[in-house]
Coordinates of C-alpha atoms in Angstrom, one line a residue:
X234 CA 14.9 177.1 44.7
X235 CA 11.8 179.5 43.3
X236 CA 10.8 176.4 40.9
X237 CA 14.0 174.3 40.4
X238 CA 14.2 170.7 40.4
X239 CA 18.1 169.2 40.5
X240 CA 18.7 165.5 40.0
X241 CA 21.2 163.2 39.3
X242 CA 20.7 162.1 35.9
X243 CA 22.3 159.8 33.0
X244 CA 24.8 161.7 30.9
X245 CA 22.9 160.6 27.8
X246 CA 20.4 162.6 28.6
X247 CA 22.5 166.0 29.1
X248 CA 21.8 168.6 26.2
X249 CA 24.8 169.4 24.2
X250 CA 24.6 172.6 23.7
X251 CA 24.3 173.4 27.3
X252 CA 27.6 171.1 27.7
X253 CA 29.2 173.3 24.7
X254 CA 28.3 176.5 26.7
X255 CA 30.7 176.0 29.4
X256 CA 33.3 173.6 27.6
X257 CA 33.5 174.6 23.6
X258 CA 35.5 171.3 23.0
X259 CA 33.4 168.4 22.4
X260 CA 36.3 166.3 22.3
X261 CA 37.3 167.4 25.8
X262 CA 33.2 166.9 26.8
X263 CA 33.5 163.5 25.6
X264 CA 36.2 162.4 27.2
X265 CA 35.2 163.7 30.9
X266 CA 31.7 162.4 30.4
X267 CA 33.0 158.5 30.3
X268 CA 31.9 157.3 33.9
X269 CA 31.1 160.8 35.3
X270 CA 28.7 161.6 37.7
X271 CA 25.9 164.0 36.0
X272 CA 23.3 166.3 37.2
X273 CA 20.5 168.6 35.3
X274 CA 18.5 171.2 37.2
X275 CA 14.8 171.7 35.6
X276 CA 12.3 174.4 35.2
X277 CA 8.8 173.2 34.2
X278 CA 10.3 170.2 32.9
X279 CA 13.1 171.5 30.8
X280 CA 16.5 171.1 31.4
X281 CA 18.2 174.2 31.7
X282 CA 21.5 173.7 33.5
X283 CA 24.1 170.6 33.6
X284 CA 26.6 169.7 36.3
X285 CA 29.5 167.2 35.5
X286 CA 32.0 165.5 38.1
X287 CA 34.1 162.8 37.8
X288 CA 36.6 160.8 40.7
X289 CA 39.8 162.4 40.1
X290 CA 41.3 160.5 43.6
X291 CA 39.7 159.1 46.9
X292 CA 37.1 161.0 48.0
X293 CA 37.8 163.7 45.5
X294 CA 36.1 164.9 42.3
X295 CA 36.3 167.7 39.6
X296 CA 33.8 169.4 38.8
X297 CA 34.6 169.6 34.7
X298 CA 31.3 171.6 33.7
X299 CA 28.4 173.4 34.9
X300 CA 26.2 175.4 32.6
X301 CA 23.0 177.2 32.6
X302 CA 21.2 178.1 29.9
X303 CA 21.5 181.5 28.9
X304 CA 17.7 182.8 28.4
X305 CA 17.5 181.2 32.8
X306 CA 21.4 182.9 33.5
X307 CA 21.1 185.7 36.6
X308 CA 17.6 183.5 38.0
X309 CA 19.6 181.1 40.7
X310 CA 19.6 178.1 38.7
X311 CA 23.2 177.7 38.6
X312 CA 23.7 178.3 42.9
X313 CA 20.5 176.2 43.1
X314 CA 22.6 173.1 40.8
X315 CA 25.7 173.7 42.8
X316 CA 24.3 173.8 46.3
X317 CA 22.3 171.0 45.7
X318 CA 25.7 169.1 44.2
X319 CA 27.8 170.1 47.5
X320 CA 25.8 169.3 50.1
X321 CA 24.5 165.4 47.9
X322 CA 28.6 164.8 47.9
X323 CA 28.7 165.8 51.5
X324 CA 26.5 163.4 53.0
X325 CA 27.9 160.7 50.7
X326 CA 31.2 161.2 52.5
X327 CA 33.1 163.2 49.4
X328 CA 36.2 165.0 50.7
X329 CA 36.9 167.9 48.5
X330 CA 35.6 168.9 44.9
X331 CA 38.1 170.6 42.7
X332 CA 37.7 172.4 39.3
X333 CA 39.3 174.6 37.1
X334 CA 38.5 177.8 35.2
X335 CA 39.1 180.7 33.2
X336 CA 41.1 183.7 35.6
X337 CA 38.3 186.6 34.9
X338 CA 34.6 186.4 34.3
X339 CA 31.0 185.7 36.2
X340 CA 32.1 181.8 36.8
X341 CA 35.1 182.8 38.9
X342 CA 33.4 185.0 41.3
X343 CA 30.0 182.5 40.7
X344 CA 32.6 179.7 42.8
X345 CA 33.7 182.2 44.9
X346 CA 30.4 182.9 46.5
X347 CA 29.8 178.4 47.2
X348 CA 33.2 178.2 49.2
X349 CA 35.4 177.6 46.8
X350 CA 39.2 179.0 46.6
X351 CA 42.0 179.6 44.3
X352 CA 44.6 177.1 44.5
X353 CA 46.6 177.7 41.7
X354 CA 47.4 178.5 38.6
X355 CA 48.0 176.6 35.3
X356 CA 49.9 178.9 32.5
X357 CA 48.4 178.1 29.0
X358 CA 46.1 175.7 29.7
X359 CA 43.8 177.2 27.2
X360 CA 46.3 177.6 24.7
X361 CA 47.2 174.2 24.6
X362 CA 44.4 172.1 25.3
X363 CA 41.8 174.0 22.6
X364 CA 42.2 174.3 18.7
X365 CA 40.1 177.6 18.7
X366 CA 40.8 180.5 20.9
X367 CA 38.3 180.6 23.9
X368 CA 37.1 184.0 24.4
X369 CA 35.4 185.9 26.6
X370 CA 33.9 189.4 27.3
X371 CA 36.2 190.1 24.0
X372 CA 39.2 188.7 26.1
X373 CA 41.2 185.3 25.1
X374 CA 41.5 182.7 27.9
X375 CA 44.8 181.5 28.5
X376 CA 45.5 180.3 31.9
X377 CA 43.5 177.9 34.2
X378 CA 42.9 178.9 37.9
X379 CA 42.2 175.7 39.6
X380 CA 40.3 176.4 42.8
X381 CA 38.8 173.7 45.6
X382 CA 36.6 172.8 48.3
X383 CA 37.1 171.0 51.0
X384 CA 33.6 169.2 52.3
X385 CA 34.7 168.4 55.8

C-alpha cells in the first residue's frame, strides 16, 4: 500500500471536503452518513481518502462515496481504500456491495478495474436529485449507472 493506512473510522471524524469531492450535496452526504459504516485511508497521519457504506438489504451495502484527495489522486490510495473495504466485508460475511455513479469519467473505469459491473441504468438521476448541475470534464451528469459486486 506504499505508505497507506485504511481503518474503519467514526463518521465524525470524515473531512467534508473530501465528502463534497465525490458527492457535491451535503444534504444528500448527511442523509447517507446516519448509521453508515465509514472508512478513511491515511498518509503520514492525514486523512486523505473517505469510503461510505450503508445496509441497503441483508447482506448488502452501497457504497454512497469514496473520495481521495486530489493533491494524493493517481498514487493508489483510492484501490488501496477499496480493496481493503472488499476483502473487510468479505470475511464479515457481506454478500454484494452496490453503488452508483456518473456514466463517463475516471470513477467508472476506477470500479471497473475492483470487480465491479454495470447493472443498470437510472435516467435523470442527477437531474433530479441535485439543485446545481454536476459537471464533469466540462460534461453535465445526468444519468446514474448503478453497478455491483458480488463477494461470494
Amino acid at each position: 500500500m506504499l505508505g497507506f493506512s485504511v481503518s474503519e473510522v467514526d463518521a465524525e471524524s470524515l473531512p467534508w471536503a473530501l465528502l463534497l469531492e465525490a458527492d457535491p450535496s451535503e444534504r444528500n452526504v448527511r442523509k447517507y452518513l446516519t448509521g453508515a459504516r465509514c472508512f478513511s485511508v491515511k498518509k503520514s497521519n492525514d486523512i486523505v481518502g473517505v469510503c461510505v457504506l450503508n445496509t441497503i438489504g441483508d447482506g448488502v451495502l452501497e457504497l454512497f462515496n469514496i473520495a481521495v484527495s486530489p493533491d494524493v489522486q493517481g498514487q493508489g490510495a483510492g484501490s488501496a481504500l477499496l480493496r481493503q473495504v472488499i476483502d473487510q466485508c468479505r470475511s464479515e460475511g457481506v454478500r454484494r456491495i452496490e453503488l452508483g455513479t456518473g456514466t463517463f469519467g475516471y470513477q467508472l473505469a476506477f470500479y471497473q478495474r475492483q470487480g465491479f459491473r454495470v447493472e443498470g441504468v437510472v435516467r435523470d438521476f442527477f437531474l433530479d436529485h441535485y439543485d446545481e448541475p454536476v459537471m464533469e470534464m466540462g460534461v453535465q451528469h445526468k444519468d446514474m449507472l448503478r453497478l455491483g459486486l458480488d463477494l461470494h
